[in-house]
mmCIF file of C-alpha atoms in Angstrom:
data_model
loop_
_atom_site.group_PDB
_atom_site.id
_atom_site.type_symbol
_atom_site.label_atom_id
_atom_site.label_comp_id
_atom_site.label_asym_id
_atom_site.label_seq_id
_atom_site.Cartn_x
_atom_site.Cartn_y
_atom_site.Cartn_z
ATOM 1 C CA GLU A 279 108.858 -47.987 166.213
ATOM 2 C CA VAL A 280 105.819 -46.033 166.538
ATOM 3 C CA GLN A 281 104.338 -45.018 169.938
ATOM 4 C CA LEU A 282 101.822 -43.536 171.553
ATOM 5 C CA VAL A 283 102.100 -42.222 175.537
ATOM 6 C CA GLU A 284 98.942 -40.964 176.667
ATOM 7 C CA SER A 285 98.921 -39.023 180.298
ATOM 8 C CA GLY A 286 96.077 -36.613 181.486
ATOM 9 C CA GLY A 287 93.991 -39.326 183.415
ATOM 10 C CA GLY A 288 93.292 -39.335 187.041
ATOM 11 C CA LEU A 289 89.602 -39.119 189.487
ATOM 12 C CA VAL A 290 87.447 -36.873 188.159
ATOM 13 C CA GLN A 291 84.120 -36.461 190.389
ATOM 14 C CA PRO A 292 80.483 -37.291 188.385
ATOM 15 C CA GLY A 293 79.407 -34.275 186.396
ATOM 16 C CA GLY A 294 83.033 -33.322 186.218
ATOM 17 C CA SER A 295 85.414 -32.709 183.124
ATOM 18 C CA LEU A 296 88.635 -33.728 182.084
ATOM 19 C CA THR A 297 91.269 -33.861 179.141
ATOM 20 C CA LEU A 298 93.408 -37.082 178.159
ATOM 21 C CA SER A 299 96.305 -36.541 175.858
ATOM 22 C CA CYS A 300 97.741 -38.443 173.413
ATOM 23 C CA ALA A 301 101.829 -37.827 171.832
ATOM 24 C CA ALA A 302 102.306 -39.143 169.287
ATOM 25 C CA SER A 303 105.855 -39.981 167.695
ATOM 26 C CA GLY A 304 107.672 -42.796 164.919
ATOM 27 C CA PHE A 305 105.514 -42.189 162.257
ATOM 28 C CA THR A 306 104.211 -39.352 160.356
ATOM 29 C CA PHE A 307 100.792 -38.186 162.395
ATOM 30 C CA SER A 308 99.608 -35.827 160.106
ATOM 31 C CA ASP A 309 98.734 -39.395 157.444
ATOM 32 C CA TYR A 310 96.808 -40.966 159.779
ATOM 33 C CA TRP A 311 92.794 -41.326 161.050
ATOM 34 C CA MET A 312 93.562 -41.378 165.107
ATOM 35 C CA HIS A 313 90.838 -42.889 167.332
ATOM 36 C CA TRP A 314 89.722 -43.392 171.648
ATOM 37 C CA VAL A 315 89.884 -46.677 172.803
ATOM 38 C CA ARG A 316 88.461 -47.537 175.515
ATOM 39 C CA GLN A 317 88.255 -50.912 178.379
ATOM 40 C CA GLY A 318 86.715 -51.004 181.592
ATOM 41 C CA THR A 319 86.970 -53.486 184.789
ATOM 42 C CA GLU A 320 84.592 -55.336 182.782
ATOM 43 C CA LYS A 321 87.389 -55.646 180.469
ATOM 44 C CA GLY A 322 85.290 -55.556 177.962
ATOM 45 C CA LEU A 323 86.661 -53.321 175.003
ATOM 46 C CA VAL A 324 84.961 -50.704 174.197
ATOM 47 C CA TRP A 325 85.052 -47.996 170.365
ATOM 48 C CA VAL A 326 84.955 -44.131 171.285
ATOM 49 C CA SER A 327 85.211 -41.568 168.969
ATOM 50 C CA ARG A 328 88.051 -41.764 166.035
ATOM 51 C CA ILE A 329 88.625 -38.414 164.163
ATOM 52 C CA ASN A 330 90.458 -38.083 160.003
ATOM 53 C CA MET A 331 93.361 -36.829 159.010
ATOM 54 C CA ASP A 332 93.639 -32.695 159.912
ATOM 55 C CA GLY A 333 90.734 -32.549 162.515
ATOM 56 C CA SER A 334 87.806 -31.557 159.930
ATOM 57 C CA SER A 335 85.200 -34.758 160.127
ATOM 58 C CA THR A 336 85.180 -36.851 163.746
ATOM 59 C CA ILE A 337 82.591 -39.551 164.708
ATOM 60 C CA TYR A 338 81.452 -40.734 168.739
ATOM 61 C CA ALA A 339 79.848 -43.145 170.116
ATOM 62 C CA ASP A 340 76.452 -42.637 170.766
ATOM 63 C CA SER A 341 77.156 -42.773 174.901
ATOM 64 C CA VAL A 342 80.068 -39.916 174.342
ATOM 65 C CA LYS A 343 78.129 -37.796 172.241
ATOM 66 C CA GLY A 344 77.578 -34.192 172.800
ATOM 67 C CA ARG A 345 80.000 -34.966 175.812
ATOM 68 C CA PHE A 346 83.467 -36.024 174.185
ATOM 69 C CA THR A 347 84.734 -33.830 172.266
ATOM 70 C CA ILE A 348 87.783 -35.910 170.104
ATOM 71 C CA SER A 349 90.610 -32.834 168.721
ATOM 72 C CA ARG A 350 94.146 -32.497 167.371
ATOM 73 C CA ASP A 351 96.941 -30.180 166.024
ATOM 74 C CA ASN A 352 99.122 -31.816 163.527
ATOM 75 C CA ALA A 353 101.992 -29.564 164.975
ATOM 76 C CA ARG A 354 102.607 -30.863 168.027
ATOM 77 C CA ASN A 355 101.871 -34.336 166.855
ATOM 78 C CA THR A 356 99.144 -34.751 169.653
ATOM 79 C CA LEU A 357 95.843 -36.195 169.356
ATOM 80 C CA TYR A 358 93.101 -35.421 172.059
ATOM 81 C CA LEU A 359 89.552 -36.409 174.363
ATOM 82 C CA GLN A 360 88.615 -33.384 175.666
ATOM 83 C CA MET A 361 85.395 -35.414 178.479
ATOM 84 C CA THR A 362 82.398 -33.513 180.209
ATOM 85 C CA SER A 363 80.123 -34.346 181.658
ATOM 86 C CA LEU A 364 81.275 -37.857 183.284
ATOM 87 C CA ARG A 365 79.550 -40.104 184.771
ATOM 88 C CA VAL A 366 80.397 -43.671 186.967
ATOM 89 C CA GLU A 367 80.369 -45.380 183.806
ATOM 90 C CA ASP A 368 83.198 -43.735 182.252
ATOM 91 C CA THR A 369 85.583 -45.341 184.372
ATOM 92 C CA ALA A 370 88.001 -46.733 182.179
ATOM 93 C CA ILE A 371 91.218 -47.209 180.457
ATOM 94 C CA TYR A 372 91.812 -45.311 177.673
ATOM 95 C CA TYR A 373 93.738 -45.862 174.785
ATOM 96 C CA CYS A 374 94.924 -44.104 172.190
ATOM 97 C CA VAL A 375 95.009 -45.645 168.799
ATOM 98 C CA ARG A 376 96.546 -45.255 165.093
ATOM 99 C CA GLU A 377 93.982 -46.489 162.191
ATOM 100 C CA MET A 378 96.745 -48.288 159.625
ATOM 101 C CA ASN A 379 96.410 -46.488 156.766
ATOM 102 C CA GLY A 380 93.913 -48.838 153.968
ATOM 103 C CA PRO A 381 91.987 -50.131 155.752
ATOM 104 C CA THR A 382 89.671 -48.978 158.756
ATOM 105 C CA THR A 383 91.827 -51.030 161.151
ATOM 106 C CA PRO A 384 92.974 -49.414 164.437
ATOM 107 C CA ASP A 385 96.699 -51.403 164.601
ATOM 108 C CA TYR A 386 99.365 -49.168 166.887
ATOM 109 C CA TRP A 387 97.827 -48.741 170.520
ATOM 110 C CA GLY A 388 99.177 -45.791 173.670
ATOM 111 C CA GLN A 389 99.932 -48.254 177.249
ATOM 112 C CA GLY A 390 96.518 -46.200 178.190
ATOM 113 C CA THR A 391 95.504 -43.796 181.303
ATOM 114 C CA LEU A 392 93.388 -44.122 183.951
ATOM 115 C CA VAL A 393 90.322 -42.409 184.092
ATOM 116 C CA THR A 394 88.220 -42.966 186.833
ATOM 117 C CA VAL A 395 84.765 -40.771 187.661
ATOM 118 C CA SER A 396 83.292 -41.458 191.287
ATOM 119 C CA SER A 397 82.396 -38.927 194.519
ATOM 120 C CA ASP B 71 75.089 -51.747 166.236
ATOM 121 C CA ILE B 72 76.607 -54.735 164.805
ATOM 122 C CA GLN B 73 77.141 -57.127 167.873
ATOM 123 C CA MET B 74 80.447 -59.645 168.371
ATOM 124 C CA THR B 75 79.900 -62.511 170.075
ATOM 125 C CA GLN B 76 82.891 -65.022 171.158
ATOM 126 C CA SER B 77 83.640 -68.546 172.113
ATOM 127 C CA PRO B 78 84.982 -70.209 174.171
ATOM 128 C CA SER B 79 85.324 -67.379 176.778
ATOM 129 C CA SER B 80 87.929 -68.827 177.738
ATOM 130 C CA VAL B 81 90.108 -71.877 176.900
ATOM 131 C CA SER B 82 93.270 -73.422 178.950
ATOM 132 C CA ALA B 83 95.932 -75.610 176.682
ATOM 133 C CA SER B 84 99.720 -76.764 176.755
ATOM 134 C CA VAL B 85 102.294 -74.645 174.552
ATOM 135 C CA GLY B 86 102.404 -77.155 171.201
ATOM 136 C CA ASP B 87 98.469 -77.718 170.840
ATOM 137 C CA ARG B 88 96.437 -76.039 168.531
ATOM 138 C CA VAL B 89 94.123 -73.366 169.586
ATOM 139 C CA THR B 90 90.515 -72.355 167.937
ATOM 140 C CA ILE B 91 89.072 -69.645 168.280
ATOM 141 C CA THR B 92 85.487 -68.322 167.052
ATOM 142 C CA CYS B 93 84.113 -64.524 165.831
ATOM 143 C CA ARG B 94 80.215 -64.504 164.452
ATOM 144 C CA ALA B 95 78.614 -60.935 164.163
ATOM 145 C CA SER B 96 74.983 -59.879 164.253
ATOM 146 C CA GLN B 97 74.992 -59.093 160.522
ATOM 147 C CA GLY B 98 77.156 -59.572 157.356
ATOM 148 C CA VAL B 99 80.890 -57.500 157.761
ATOM 149 C CA SER B 100 81.889 -58.945 154.794
ATOM 150 C CA THR B 101 85.834 -59.476 156.041
ATOM 151 C CA TRP B 102 85.778 -56.533 158.010
ATOM 152 C CA LEU B 103 87.015 -58.392 161.033
ATOM 153 C CA ALA B 104 90.537 -57.484 162.752
ATOM 154 C CA TRP B 105 92.120 -60.120 165.729
ATOM 155 C CA TYR B 106 94.127 -58.282 169.240
ATOM 156 C CA GLN B 107 95.772 -59.925 171.497
ATOM 157 C CA GLN B 108 95.710 -58.372 174.823
ATOM 158 C CA ARG B 109 98.131 -59.661 177.974
ATOM 159 C CA PRO B 110 97.379 -59.022 181.437
ATOM 160 C CA GLY B 111 98.341 -55.575 182.542
ATOM 161 C CA LYS B 112 99.160 -54.493 178.758
ATOM 162 C CA ALA B 113 97.765 -52.456 175.624
ATOM 163 C CA PRO B 114 96.174 -54.701 172.603
ATOM 164 C CA LYS B 115 98.235 -55.655 170.133
ATOM 165 C CA LEU B 116 96.935 -56.248 166.825
ATOM 166 C CA LEU B 117 97.651 -60.038 164.615
ATOM 167 C CA ILE B 118 95.148 -59.914 161.938
ATOM 168 C CA TYR B 119 92.983 -57.643 159.739
ATOM 169 C CA GLY B 120 90.467 -57.897 156.881
ATOM 170 C CA THR B 121 90.223 -61.734 158.187
ATOM 171 C CA SER B 122 93.666 -62.996 157.536
ATOM 172 C CA THR B 123 96.534 -61.496 156.445
ATOM 173 C CA LEU B 124 98.675 -60.853 159.729
ATOM 174 C CA HIS B 125 100.183 -57.659 161.092
ATOM 175 C CA SER B 126 103.563 -57.025 160.684
ATOM 176 C CA GLY B 127 106.594 -59.082 163.151
ATOM 177 C CA VAL B 128 103.371 -62.011 164.161
ATOM 178 C CA PRO B 129 104.457 -65.608 163.777
ATOM 179 C CA SER B 130 102.718 -67.272 161.364
ATOM 180 C CA ARG B 131 101.445 -69.275 163.154
ATOM 181 C CA PHE B 132 98.611 -66.969 163.819
ATOM 182 C CA SER B 133 95.592 -67.494 160.852
ATOM 183 C CA GLY B 134 92.357 -66.062 160.283
ATOM 184 C CA SER B 135 90.165 -67.335 157.923
ATOM 185 C CA GLY B 136 85.918 -66.573 158.089
ATOM 186 C CA ALA B 137 83.167 -64.161 156.030
ATOM 187 C CA GLY B 138 80.028 -62.531 156.885
ATOM 188 C CA VAL B 139 78.889 -63.353 159.711
ATOM 189 C CA ASP B 140 81.409 -66.596 160.712
ATOM 190 C CA PHE B 141 85.477 -66.129 161.363
ATOM 191 C CA THR B 142 88.038 -68.418 163.181
ATOM 192 C CA LEU B 143 91.389 -66.900 164.887
ATOM 193 C CA THR B 144 93.664 -69.625 164.632
ATOM 194 C CA ILE B 145 96.728 -70.514 166.984
ATOM 195 C CA SER B 146 97.914 -74.244 166.137
ATOM 196 C CA ASN B 147 101.683 -75.050 168.146
ATOM 197 C CA LEU B 148 100.560 -72.461 170.279
ATOM 198 C CA GLN B 149 103.999 -70.699 172.483
ATOM 199 C CA PRO B 150 104.259 -70.137 176.555
ATOM 200 C CA GLU B 151 103.743 -66.447 175.078
ATOM 201 C CA ASP B 152 100.794 -66.687 173.801
ATOM 202 C CA PHE B 153 98.942 -66.236 177.552
ATOM 203 C CA GLY B 154 96.112 -63.650 177.242
ATOM 204 C CA SER B 155 92.605 -62.434 176.506
ATOM 205 C CA TYR B 156 91.862 -62.464 171.724
ATOM 206 C CA PHE B 157 89.845 -60.034 170.922
ATOM 207 C CA CYS B 158 87.662 -60.100 167.429
ATOM 208 C CA GLN B 159 86.388 -56.421 165.942
ATOM 209 C CA GLN B 160 84.393 -55.202 162.672
ATOM 210 C CA THR B 161 85.748 -52.705 160.914
ATOM 211 C CA TYR B 162 83.367 -52.900 158.561
ATOM 212 C CA LYS B 163 80.582 -49.905 159.786
ATOM 213 C CA PHE B 164 80.904 -47.124 163.248
ATOM 214 C CA PRO B 165 80.133 -47.894 166.122
ATOM 215 C CA LEU B 166 83.678 -50.437 165.158
ATOM 216 C CA THR B 167 82.604 -53.257 167.805
ATOM 217 C CA PHE B 168 84.727 -55.544 170.222
ATOM 218 C CA GLY B 169 83.854 -59.221 171.111
ATOM 219 C CA GLY B 170 83.755 -60.276 174.642
ATOM 220 C CA GLY B 171 87.400 -61.562 174.423
ATOM 221 C CA THR B 172 88.763 -65.460 175.114
ATOM 222 C CA LYS B 173 91.004 -65.686 177.740
ATOM 223 C CA VAL B 174 94.002 -68.742 177.141
ATOM 224 C CA ASP B 175 95.383 -70.596 179.183
ATOM 225 C CA ILE B 176 98.701 -71.730 178.974
ATOM 226 C CA LYS B 177 98.135 -75.677 180.794
#
């Protein structure tokens, strides 16, 4: 069974930093591209970032480019999202998502971790 | 960025009804379109990808159609467990973008 378990969320002040982790199990982690997607209080889904299988290629939404860094440790089956210069508008549930092999489509989602940026 | 517009924003239907949700892209996305279901307090689940291919384990009462800019998700014979929100997503070009969602209430 595919499992993705996020951790690391919490309350942080504007301008602060936070690193999210996602522990993957139930599949060969190194064979899949991975994403982060967030869902804010307005309930809309927003794609954040994507990383390829060996971590050599990444892409970001314009809203987080230069502030967030996606990475992975295939030996630990773990995906990361380093977030710096956090803004109030970054407040959201952050989901770790696997991309299915073949079409560029996210298939399995973790349960999410809540990040709150507030003073 | 490709904008995705869903309608209606909410719908209330009875068990056994047929429900149709539409999604329009601001530019053509071929058939690179996915649908997700999200129950309250839960993560989204993939229902359909490539416009019309059901994800593993998804009941056959769900179906998808369309191409280009206009797409449809149909739930035939609505069941109580189908309540929740439904989102479309284009997977044609980055950044991947989602529709605003359709909330389905069971009468």
